[in-house]
CSV table of C-alpha atoms in Angstrom, one decimal:
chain,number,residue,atom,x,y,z
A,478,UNK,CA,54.2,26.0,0.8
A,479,UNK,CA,54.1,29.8,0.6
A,480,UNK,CA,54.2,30.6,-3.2
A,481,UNK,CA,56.4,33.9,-2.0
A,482,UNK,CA,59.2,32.1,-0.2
A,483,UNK,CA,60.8,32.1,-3.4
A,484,UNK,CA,60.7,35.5,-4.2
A,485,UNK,CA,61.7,36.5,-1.1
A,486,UNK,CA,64.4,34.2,-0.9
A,487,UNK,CA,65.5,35.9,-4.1
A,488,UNK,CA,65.4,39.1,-2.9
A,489,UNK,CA,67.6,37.8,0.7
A,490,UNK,CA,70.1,36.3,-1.5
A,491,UNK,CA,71.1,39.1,-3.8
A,492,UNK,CA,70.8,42.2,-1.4
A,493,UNK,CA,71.0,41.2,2.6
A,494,UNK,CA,74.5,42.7,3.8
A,495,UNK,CA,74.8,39.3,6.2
A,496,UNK,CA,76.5,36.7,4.7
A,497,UNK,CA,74.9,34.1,6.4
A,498,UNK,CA,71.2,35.4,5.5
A,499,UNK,CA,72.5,35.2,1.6
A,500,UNK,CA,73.5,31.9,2.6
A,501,UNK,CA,70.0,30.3,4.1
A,502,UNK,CA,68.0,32.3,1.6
A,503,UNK,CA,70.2,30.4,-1.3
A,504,UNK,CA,69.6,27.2,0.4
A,505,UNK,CA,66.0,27.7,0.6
A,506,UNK,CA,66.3,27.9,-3.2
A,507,UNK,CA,67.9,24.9,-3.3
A,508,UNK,CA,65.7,23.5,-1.5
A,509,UNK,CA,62.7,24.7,-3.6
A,510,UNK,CA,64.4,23.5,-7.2
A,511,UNK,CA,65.4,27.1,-8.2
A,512,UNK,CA,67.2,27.3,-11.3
A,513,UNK,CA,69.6,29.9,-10.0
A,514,UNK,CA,70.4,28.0,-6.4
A,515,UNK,CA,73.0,26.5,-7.8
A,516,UNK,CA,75.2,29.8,-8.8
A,517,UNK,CA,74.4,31.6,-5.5
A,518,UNK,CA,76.1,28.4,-4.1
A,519,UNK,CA,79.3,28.2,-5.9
A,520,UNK,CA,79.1,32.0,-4.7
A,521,UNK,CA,79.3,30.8,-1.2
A,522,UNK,CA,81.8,28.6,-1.1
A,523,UNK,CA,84.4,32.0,-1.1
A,524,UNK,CA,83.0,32.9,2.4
A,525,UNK,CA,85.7,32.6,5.1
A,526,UNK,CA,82.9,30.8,7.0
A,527,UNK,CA,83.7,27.3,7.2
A,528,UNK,CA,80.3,26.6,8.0
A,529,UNK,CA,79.2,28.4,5.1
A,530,UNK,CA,81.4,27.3,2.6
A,531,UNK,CA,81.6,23.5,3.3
A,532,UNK,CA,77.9,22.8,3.5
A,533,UNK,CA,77.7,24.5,-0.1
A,534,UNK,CA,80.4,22.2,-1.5
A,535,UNK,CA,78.7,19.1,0.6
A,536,UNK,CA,75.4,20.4,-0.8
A,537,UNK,CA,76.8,21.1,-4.4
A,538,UNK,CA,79.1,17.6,-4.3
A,539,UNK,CA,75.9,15.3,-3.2
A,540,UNK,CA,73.8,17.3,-5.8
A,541,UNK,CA,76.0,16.7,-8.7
A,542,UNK,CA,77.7,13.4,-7.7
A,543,UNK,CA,81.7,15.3,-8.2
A,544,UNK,CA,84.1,18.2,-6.6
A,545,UNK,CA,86.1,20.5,-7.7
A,546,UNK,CA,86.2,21.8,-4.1
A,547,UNK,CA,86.4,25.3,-3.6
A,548,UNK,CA,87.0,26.3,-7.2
A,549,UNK,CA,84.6,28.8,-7.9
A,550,UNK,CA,85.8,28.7,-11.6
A,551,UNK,CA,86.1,25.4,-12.4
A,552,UNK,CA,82.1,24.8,-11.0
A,553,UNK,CA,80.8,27.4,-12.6
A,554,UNK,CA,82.1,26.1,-15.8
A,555,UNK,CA,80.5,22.6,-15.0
A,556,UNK,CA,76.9,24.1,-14.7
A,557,UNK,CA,77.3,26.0,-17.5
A,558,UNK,CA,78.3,23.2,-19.9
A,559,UNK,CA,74.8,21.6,-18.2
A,560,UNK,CA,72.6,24.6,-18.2
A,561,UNK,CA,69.9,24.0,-21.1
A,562,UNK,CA,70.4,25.9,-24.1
A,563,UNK,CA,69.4,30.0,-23.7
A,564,UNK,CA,70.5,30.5,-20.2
């Protein structure tokens, strides 16, 4: 694996005007353990893409084992009460 994916999926994910490049470039995070994946996802699930927003819940829900749907709040509450201590 290309030690740079990362780092350029980082940079996709916060900058690319296309909604749907933010959302593979978080995915590839996900995919590659990032710490911040997670965030970028609960950030995707207020597209009006259906497509985009349901396979971030389905990817957040199978990750974490609950739902709390499309509230944005409400998950990113539940990873910060598990993020480890100085994040």
């Amino acid at each position: 694996r290309d030690p740079r994916l990362g780092g350029r999926a980082t940079v996709m994910v916060r900058s690319d005007p296309e909604v749907s490049v933010r959302f593979e470039a978080a995915l590839v995070l996900h995919h590659l353990g990032h710490p911040d994946a997670d965030a970028y996802l609960v950030d995707a699930l207020g597209s009006r893409d259906p497509l985009i927003w349901v396979t971030a819940l389905s990817v957040l829900e199978r990750k974490y084992g609950c739902s709390f749907e499309r509230d944005t709040e409400a998950w990113t509450g539940f990873l910060a009460e598990r993020a480890p201590s100085g994040r």
